[in-house]
PDB file of C-alpha atoms and ligand atoms in Angstrom:
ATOM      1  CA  UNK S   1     -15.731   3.407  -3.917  1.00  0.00           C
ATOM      2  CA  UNK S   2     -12.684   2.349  -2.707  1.00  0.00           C
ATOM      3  CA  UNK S   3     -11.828  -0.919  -0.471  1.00  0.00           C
ATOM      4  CA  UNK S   4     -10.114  -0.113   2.181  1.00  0.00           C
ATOM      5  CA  UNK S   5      -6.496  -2.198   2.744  1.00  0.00           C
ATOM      6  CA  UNK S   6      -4.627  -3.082   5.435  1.00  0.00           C
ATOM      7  CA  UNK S   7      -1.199  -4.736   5.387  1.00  0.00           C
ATOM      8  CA  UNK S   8       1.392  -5.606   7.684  1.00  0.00           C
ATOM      9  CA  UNK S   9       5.151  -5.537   6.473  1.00  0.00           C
ATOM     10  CA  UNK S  10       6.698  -7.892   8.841  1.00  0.00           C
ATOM     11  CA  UNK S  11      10.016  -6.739   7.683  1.00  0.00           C
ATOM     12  CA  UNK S  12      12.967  -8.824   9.300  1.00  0.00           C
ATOM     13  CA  UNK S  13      11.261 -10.305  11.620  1.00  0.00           C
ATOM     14  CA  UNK S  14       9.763 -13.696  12.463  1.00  0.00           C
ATOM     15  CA  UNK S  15      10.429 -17.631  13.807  1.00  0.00           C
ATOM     16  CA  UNK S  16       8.186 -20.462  12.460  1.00  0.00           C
ATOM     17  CA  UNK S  17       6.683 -20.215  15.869  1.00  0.00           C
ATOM     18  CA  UNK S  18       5.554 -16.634  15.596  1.00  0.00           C
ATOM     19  CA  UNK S  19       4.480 -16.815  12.013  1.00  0.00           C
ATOM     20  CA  UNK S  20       2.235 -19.441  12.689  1.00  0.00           C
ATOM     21  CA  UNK S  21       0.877 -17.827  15.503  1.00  0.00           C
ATOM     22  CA  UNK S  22       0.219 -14.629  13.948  1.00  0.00           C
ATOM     23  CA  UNK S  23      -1.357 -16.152  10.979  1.00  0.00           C
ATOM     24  CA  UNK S  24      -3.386 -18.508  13.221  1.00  0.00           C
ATOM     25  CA  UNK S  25      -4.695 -15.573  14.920  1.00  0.00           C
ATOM     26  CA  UNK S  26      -5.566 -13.077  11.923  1.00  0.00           C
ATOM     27  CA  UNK S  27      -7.339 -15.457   9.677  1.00  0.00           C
ATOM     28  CA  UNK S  28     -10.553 -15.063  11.499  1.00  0.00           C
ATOM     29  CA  UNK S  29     -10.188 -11.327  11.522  1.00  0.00           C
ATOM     30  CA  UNK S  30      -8.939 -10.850   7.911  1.00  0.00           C
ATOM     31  CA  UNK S  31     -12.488 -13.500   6.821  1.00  0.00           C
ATOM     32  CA  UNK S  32     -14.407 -11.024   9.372  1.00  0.00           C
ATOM     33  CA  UNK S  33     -13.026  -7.848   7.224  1.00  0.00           C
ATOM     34  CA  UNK S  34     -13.171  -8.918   3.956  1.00  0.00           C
ATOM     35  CA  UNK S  35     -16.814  -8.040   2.887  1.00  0.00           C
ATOM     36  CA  UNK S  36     -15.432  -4.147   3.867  1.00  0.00           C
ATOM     37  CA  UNK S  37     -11.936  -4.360   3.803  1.00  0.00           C
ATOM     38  CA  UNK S  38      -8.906  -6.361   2.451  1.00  0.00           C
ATOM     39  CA  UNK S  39      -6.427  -8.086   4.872  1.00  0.00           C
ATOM     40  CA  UNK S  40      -2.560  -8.800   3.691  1.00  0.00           C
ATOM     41  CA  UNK S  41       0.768  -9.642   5.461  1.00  0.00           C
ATOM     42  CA  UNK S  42       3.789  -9.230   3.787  1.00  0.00           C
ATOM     43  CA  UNK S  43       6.355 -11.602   5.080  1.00  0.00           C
ATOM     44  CA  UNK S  44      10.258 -12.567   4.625  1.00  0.00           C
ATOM     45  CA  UNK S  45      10.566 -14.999   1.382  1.00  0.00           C
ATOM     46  CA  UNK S  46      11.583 -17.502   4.013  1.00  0.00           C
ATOM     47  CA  UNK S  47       8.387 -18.192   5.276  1.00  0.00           C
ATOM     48  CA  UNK S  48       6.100 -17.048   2.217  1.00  0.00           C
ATOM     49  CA  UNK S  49       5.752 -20.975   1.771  1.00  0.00           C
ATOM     50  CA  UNK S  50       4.897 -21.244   5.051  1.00  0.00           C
ATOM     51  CA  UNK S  51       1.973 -18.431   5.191  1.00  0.00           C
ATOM     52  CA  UNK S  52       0.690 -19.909   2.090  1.00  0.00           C
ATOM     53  CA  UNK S  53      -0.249 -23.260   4.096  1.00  0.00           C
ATOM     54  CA  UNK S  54      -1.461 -21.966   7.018  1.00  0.00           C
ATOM     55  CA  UNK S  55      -4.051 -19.119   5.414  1.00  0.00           C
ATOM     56  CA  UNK S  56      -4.933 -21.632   3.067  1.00  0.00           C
ATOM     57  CA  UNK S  57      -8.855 -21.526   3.006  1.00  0.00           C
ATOM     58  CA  UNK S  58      -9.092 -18.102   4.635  1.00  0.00           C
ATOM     59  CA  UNK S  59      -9.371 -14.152   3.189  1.00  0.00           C
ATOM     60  CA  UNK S  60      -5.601 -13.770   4.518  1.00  0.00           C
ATOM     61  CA  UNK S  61      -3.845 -12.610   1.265  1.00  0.00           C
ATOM     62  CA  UNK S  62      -0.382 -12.252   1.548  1.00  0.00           C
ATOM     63  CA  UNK S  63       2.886 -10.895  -0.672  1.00  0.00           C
ATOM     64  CA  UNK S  64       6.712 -10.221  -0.416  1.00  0.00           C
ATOM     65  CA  UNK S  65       8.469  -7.799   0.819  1.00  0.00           C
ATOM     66  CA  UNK S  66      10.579  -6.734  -2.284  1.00  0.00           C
ATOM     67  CA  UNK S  67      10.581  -8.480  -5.949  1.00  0.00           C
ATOM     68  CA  UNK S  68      13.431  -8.314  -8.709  1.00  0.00           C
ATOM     69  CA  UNK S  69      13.385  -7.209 -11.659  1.00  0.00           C
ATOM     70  CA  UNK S  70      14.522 -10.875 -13.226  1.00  0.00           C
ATOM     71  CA  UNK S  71      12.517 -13.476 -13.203  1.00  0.00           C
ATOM     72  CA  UNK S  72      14.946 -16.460 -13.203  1.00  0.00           C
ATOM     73  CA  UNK S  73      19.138 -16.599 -13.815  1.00  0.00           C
ATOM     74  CA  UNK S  74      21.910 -15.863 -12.859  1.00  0.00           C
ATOM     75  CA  UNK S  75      21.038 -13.361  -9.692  1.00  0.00           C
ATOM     76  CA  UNK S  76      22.086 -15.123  -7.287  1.00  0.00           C
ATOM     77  CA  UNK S  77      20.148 -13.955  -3.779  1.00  0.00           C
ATOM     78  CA  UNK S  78      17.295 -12.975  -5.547  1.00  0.00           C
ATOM     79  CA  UNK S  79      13.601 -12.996  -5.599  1.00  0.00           C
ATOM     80  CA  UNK S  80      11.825 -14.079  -8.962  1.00  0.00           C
ATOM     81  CA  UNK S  81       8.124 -12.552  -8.994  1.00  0.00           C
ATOM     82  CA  UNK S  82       7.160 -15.557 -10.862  1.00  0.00           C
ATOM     83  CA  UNK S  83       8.178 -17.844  -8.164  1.00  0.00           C
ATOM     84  CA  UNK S  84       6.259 -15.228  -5.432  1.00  0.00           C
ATOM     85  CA  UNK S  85       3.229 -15.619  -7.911  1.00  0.00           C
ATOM     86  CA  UNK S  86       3.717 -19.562  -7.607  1.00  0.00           C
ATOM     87  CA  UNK S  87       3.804 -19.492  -4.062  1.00  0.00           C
ATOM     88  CA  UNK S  88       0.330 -17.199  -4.310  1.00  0.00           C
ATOM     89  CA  UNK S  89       1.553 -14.040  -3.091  1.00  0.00           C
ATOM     90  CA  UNK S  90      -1.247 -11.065  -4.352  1.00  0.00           C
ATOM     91  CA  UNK S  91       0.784  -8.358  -3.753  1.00  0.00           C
ATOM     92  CA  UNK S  92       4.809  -7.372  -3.768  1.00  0.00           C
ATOM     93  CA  UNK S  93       5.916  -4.430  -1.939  1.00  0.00           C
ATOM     94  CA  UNK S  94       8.275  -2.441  -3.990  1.00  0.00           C
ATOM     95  CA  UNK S  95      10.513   0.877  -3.256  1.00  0.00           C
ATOM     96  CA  UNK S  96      10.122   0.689   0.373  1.00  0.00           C
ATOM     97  CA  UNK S  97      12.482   2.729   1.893  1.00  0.00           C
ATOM     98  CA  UNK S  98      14.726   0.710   3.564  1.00  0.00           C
ATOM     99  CA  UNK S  99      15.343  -0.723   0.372  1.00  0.00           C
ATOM    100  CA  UNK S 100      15.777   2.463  -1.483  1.00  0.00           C
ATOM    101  CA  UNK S 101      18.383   3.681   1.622  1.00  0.00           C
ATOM    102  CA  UNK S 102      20.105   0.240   2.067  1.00  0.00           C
ATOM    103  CA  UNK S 103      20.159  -0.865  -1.100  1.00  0.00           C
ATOM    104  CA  UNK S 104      20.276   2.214  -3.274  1.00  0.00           C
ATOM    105  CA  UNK S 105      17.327   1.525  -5.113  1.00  0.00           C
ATOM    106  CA  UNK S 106      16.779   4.510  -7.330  1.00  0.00           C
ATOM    107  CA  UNK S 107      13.245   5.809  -8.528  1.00  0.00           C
ATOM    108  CA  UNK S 108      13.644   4.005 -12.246  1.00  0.00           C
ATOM    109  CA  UNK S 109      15.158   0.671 -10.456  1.00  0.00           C
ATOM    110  CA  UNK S 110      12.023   0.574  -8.083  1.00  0.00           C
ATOM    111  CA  UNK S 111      10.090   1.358 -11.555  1.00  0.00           C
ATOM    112  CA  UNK S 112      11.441  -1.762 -12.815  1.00  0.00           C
ATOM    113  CA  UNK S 113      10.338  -3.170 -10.076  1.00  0.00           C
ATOM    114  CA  UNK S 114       6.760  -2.497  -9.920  1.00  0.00           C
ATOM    115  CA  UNK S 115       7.141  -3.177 -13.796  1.00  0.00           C
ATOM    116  CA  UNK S 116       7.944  -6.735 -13.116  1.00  0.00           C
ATOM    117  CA  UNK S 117       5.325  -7.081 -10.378  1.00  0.00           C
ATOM    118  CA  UNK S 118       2.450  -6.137 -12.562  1.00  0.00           C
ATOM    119  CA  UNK S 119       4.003  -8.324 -15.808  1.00  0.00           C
ATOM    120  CA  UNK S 120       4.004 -11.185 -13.209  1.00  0.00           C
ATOM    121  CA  UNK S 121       0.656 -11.090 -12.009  1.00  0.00           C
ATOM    122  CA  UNK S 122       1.253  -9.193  -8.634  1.00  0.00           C
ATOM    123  CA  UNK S 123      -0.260  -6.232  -7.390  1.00  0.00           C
ATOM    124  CA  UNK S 124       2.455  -3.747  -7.017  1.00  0.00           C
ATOM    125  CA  UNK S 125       2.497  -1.480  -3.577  1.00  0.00           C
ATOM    126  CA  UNK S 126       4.991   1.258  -4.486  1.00  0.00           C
ATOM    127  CA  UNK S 127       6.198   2.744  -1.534  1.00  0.00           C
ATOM    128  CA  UNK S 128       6.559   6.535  -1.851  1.00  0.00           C
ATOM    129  CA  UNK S 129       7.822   8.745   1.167  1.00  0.00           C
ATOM    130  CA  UNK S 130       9.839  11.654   1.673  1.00  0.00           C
ATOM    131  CA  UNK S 131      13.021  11.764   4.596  1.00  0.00           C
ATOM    132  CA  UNK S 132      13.060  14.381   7.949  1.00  0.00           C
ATOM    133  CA  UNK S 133      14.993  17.192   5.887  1.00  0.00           C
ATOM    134  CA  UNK S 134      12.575  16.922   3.118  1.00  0.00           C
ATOM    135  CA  UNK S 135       9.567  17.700   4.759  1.00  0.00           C
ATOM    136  CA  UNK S 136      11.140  20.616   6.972  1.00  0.00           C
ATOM    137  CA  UNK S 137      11.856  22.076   4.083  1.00  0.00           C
ATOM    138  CA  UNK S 138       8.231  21.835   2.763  1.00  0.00           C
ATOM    139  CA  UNK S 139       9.725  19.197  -0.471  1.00  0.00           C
ATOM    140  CA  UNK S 140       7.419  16.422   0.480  1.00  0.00           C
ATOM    141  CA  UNK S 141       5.448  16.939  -2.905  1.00  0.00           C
ATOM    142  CA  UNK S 142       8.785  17.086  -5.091  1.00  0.00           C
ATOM    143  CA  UNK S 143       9.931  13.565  -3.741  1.00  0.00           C
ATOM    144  CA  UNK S 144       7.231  11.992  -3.992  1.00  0.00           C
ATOM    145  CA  UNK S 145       5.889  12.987  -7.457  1.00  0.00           C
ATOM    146  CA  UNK S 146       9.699  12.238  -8.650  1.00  0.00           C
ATOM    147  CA  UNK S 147       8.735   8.577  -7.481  1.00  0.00           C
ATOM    148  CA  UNK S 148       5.809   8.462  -9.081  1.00  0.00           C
ATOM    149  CA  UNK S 149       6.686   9.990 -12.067  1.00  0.00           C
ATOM    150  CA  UNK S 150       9.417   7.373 -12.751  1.00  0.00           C
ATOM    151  CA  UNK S 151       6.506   4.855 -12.818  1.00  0.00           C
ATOM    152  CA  UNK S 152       4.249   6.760 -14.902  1.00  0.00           C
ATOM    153  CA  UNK S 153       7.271   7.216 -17.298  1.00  0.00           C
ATOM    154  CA  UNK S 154       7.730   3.365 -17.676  1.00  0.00           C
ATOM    155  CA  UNK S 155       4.547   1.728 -17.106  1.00  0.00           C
ATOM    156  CA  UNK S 156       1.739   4.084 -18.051  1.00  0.00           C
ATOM    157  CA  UNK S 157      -0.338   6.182 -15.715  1.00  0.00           C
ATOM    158  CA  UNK S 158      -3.336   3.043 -16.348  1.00  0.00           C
ATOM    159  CA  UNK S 159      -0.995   1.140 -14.572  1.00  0.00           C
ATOM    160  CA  UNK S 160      -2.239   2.646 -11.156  1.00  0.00           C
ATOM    161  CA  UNK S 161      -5.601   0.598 -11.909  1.00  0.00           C
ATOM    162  CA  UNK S 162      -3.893  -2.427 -11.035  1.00  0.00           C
ATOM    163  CA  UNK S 163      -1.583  -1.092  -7.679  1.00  0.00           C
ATOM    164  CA  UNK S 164      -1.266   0.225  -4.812  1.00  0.00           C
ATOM    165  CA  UNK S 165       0.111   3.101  -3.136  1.00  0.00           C
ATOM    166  CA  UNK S 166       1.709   3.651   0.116  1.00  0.00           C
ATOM    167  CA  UNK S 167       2.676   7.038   1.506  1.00  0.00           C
ATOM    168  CA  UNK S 168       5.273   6.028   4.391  1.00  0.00           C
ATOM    169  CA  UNK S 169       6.881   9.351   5.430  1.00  0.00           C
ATOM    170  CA  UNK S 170      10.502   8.181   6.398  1.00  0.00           C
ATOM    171  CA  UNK S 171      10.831   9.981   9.529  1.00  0.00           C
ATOM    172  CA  UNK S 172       7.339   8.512  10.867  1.00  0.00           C
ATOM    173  CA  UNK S 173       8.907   4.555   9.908  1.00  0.00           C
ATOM    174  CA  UNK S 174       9.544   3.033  13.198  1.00  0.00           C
ATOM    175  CA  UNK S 175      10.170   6.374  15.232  1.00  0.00           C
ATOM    176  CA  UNK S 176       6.774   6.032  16.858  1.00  0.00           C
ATOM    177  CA  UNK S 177       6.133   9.651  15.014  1.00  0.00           C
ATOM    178  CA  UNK S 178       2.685   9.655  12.906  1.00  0.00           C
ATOM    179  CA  UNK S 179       1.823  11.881  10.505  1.00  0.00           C
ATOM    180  CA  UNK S 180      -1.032  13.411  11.893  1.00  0.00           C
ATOM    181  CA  UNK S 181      -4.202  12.668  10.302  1.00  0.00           C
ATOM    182  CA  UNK S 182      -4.473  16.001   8.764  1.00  0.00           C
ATOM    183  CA  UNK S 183      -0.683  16.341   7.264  1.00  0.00           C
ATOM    184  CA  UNK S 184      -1.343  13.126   5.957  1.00  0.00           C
ATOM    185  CA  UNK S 185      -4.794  13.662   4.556  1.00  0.00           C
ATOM    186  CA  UNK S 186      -3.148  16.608   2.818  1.00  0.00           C
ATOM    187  CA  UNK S 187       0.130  14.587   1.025  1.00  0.00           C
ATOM    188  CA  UNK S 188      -2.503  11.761  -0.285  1.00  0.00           C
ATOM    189  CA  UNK S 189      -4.660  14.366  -1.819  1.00  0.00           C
ATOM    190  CA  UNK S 190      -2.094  15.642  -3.433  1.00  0.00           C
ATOM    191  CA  UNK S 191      -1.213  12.766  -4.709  1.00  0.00           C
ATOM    192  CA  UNK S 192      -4.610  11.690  -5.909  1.00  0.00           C
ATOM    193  CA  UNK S 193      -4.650  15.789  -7.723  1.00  0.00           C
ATOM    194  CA  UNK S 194      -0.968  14.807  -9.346  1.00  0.00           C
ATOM    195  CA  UNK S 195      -2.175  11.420 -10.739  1.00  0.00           C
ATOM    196  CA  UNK S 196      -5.603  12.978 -11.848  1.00  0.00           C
ATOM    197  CA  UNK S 197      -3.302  15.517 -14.112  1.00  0.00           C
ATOM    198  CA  UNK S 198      -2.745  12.111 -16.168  1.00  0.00           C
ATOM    199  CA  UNK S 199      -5.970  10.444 -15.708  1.00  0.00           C
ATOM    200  CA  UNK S 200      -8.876  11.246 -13.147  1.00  0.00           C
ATOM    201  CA  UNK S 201     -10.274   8.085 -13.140  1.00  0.00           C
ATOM    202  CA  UNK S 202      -7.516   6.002 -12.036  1.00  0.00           C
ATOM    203  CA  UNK S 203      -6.494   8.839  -9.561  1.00  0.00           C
ATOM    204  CA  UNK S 204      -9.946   7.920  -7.908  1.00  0.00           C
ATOM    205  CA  UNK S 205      -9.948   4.177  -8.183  1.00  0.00           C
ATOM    206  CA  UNK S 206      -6.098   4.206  -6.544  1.00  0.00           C
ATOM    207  CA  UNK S 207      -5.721   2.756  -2.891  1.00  0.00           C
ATOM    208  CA  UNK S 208      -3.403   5.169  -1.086  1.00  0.00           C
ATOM    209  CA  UNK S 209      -2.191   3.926   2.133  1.00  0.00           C
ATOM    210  CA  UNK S 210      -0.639   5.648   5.175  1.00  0.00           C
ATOM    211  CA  UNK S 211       2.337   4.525   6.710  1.00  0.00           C
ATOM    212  CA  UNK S 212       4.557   5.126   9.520  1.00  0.00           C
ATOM    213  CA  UNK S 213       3.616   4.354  13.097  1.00  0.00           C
ATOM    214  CA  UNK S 214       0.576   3.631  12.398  1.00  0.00           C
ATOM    215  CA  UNK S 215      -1.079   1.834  14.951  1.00  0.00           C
ATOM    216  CA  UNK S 216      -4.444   0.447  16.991  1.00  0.00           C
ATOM    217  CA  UNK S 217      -4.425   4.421  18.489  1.00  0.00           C
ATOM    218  CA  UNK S 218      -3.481   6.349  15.525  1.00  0.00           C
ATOM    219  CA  UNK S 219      -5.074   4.231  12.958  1.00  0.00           C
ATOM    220  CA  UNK S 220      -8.593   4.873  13.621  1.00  0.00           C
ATOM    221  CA  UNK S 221      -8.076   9.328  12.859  1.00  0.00           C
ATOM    222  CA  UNK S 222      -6.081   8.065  10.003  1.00  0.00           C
ATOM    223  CA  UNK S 223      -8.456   6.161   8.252  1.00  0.00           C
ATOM    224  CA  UNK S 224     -11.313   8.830   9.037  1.00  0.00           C
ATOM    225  CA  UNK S 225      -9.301  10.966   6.301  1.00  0.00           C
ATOM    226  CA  UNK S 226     -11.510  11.314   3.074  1.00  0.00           C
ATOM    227  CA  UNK S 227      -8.221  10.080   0.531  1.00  0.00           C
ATOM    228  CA  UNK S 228      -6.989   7.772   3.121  1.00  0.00           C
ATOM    229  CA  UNK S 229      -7.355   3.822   2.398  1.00  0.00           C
ATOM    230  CA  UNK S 230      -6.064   2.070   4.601  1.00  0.00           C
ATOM    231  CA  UNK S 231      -2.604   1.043   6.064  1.00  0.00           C
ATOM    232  CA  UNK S 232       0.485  -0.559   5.561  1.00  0.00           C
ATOM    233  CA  UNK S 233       1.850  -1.303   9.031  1.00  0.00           C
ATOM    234  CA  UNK S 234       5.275  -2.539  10.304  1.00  0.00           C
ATOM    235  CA  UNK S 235       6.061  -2.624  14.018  1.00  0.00           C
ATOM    236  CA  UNK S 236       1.872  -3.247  14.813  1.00  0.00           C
ATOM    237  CA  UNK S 237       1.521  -5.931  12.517  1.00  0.00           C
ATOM    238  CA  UNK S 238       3.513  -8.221  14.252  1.00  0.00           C
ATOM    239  CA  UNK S 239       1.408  -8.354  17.486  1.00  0.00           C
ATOM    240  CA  UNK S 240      -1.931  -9.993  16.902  1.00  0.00           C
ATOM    241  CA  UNK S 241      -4.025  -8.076  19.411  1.00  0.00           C
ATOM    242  CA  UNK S 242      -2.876  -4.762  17.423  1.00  0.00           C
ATOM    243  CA  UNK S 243      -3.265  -5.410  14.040  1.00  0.00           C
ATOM    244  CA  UNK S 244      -6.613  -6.894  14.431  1.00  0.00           C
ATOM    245  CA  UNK S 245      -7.711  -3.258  16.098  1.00  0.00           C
ATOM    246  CA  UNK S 246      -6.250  -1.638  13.169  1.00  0.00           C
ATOM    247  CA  UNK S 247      -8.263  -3.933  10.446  1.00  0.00           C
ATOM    248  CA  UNK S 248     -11.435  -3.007  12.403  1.00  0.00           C
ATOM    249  CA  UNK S 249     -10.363   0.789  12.380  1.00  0.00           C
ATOM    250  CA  UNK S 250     -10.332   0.398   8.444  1.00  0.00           C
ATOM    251  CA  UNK S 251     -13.713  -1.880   8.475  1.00  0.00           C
ATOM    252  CA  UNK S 252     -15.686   1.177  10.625  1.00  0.00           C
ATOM    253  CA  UNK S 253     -14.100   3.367   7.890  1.00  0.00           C
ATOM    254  CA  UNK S 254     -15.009   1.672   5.249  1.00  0.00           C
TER     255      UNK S 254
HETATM  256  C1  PEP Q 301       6.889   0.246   7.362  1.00  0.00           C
HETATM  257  O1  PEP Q 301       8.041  -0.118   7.504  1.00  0.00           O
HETATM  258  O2  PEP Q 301       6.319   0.082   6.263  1.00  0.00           O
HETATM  259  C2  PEP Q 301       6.219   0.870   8.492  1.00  0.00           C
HETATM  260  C3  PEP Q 301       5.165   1.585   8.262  1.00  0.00           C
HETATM  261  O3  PEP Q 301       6.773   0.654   9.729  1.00  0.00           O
HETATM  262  P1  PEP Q 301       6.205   1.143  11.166  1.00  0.00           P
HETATM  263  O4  PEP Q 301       4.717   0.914  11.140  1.00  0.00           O
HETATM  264  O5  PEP Q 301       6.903   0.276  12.156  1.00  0.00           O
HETATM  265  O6  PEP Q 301       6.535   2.579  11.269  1.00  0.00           O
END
């Protein structure tokens, strides 16, 4: 049986103001969840220090946004996982796809990624997702198993028992477009059916979330679907009100 996740990826976005706010707010409904479902904001290194104190005591885990590959040196601008890990982040996004398109993060440097995660004691949420064109043209599945197979390549399909997935496809990130609960249900058993090719039982025990406009409407159709665990949320996670409807979508699904 799977636990259901939710986690908000608060992107570029935040004052010391809000973040205290919003972590004020979803402590009670993150300790509410957590029998059924896991609660987790991922938050600007800035103020990772800063959501460490205030969720102190609480079921509010939290992570980065992004992780190097190094873990200290010369890399001037960069983000150790050890130092995340210090700061007790659980989880490190990696391969989102703003970093991918921004940054040019390829499939076997977001493999590194994840790779350094995992050695580092965090749990690894690999983004996977395919652009507009891509799914017109009915290439969703190529993309994505491209970016999966680069992990599989370097860390091991057992791996998966210890990460996350999240299917964010691009053109539903921040475009108010959702997948619809069906499209989606179809991509994440697929990708449970590719990873069960290498090993069945991780391909069962893997959290696959859904994301891309997923919100307090969408969310609750989304996380009726049978391979659908949850959600990793951008744009809802930064209003209170929101995000707690979406972690009590995920509990009534659990
Ligand atoms: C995201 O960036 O991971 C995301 C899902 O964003 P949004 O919910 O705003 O589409």
């Amino acid at each position: 049986m799977r636990k259901p996740l939710v986690m908000g990826n608060w992107k570029l976005n935040g004052t010391k103001e809000s973040v205290t706010a919003l972590v004020n707010a979803l402590k009670e409904p993150a300790d509410k969840a957590a029998p059924k479902a896991d609660v987790a904001v991922c938050a600007p290194t800035v103020f990772i220090g800063l959501v460490e104190q205030l969720a102190a005591g609480s079921k509010l885990a939290y992570g980065s946004e992004d992780c190097d590959i190094h873990v200290q040196g010369a890399y001037t601008g960069e983000n150790s996982p050890v130092m995340l890990r210090e700061f007790g982040c659980t989880y490190a996004i990696v391969g989102h796809s703003e970093r991918r398109d921004y940054h040019q993060e390829t499939n076997e440097y977001v493999a590194l990624k994840y790779q350094a995660a995992q050695q580092n004691g965090l749990i690894p949420v690999l983004c996977v997702g395919e652009s507009e064109a891509e799914y017109d043209s009915g290439r969703t599945m190529d993309v994505v198993k491209a970016e999966l197979q680069a992990v599989i390549d370097l860390c091991g399909i057992e791996s998966f028992k210890n990460a996350v997935i999240a299917y964010e496809p691009i053109w539903a990130i921040g475009t108010g477009k959702t997948a619809t609960p069906e499209v989606a249900q179809k991509v994440h058993a697929d990708i449970r059916a590719y990873l069960a090719t290498f090993n069945a039982e991780v391909a069962d025990g893997v959290r696959i979330l859904y994301g891309g406009s997923c919100n307090a409407k969408t969310a609750p159709d989304l996380f009726a679907q049978k391979d659908i665990d949850g959600g990793l949320v951008g744009g809802a996670s930064l209003k209170a009100p929101d995000f707690t409807a979406i972690i009590e979508a995920a509990v009534a699904n659990a």
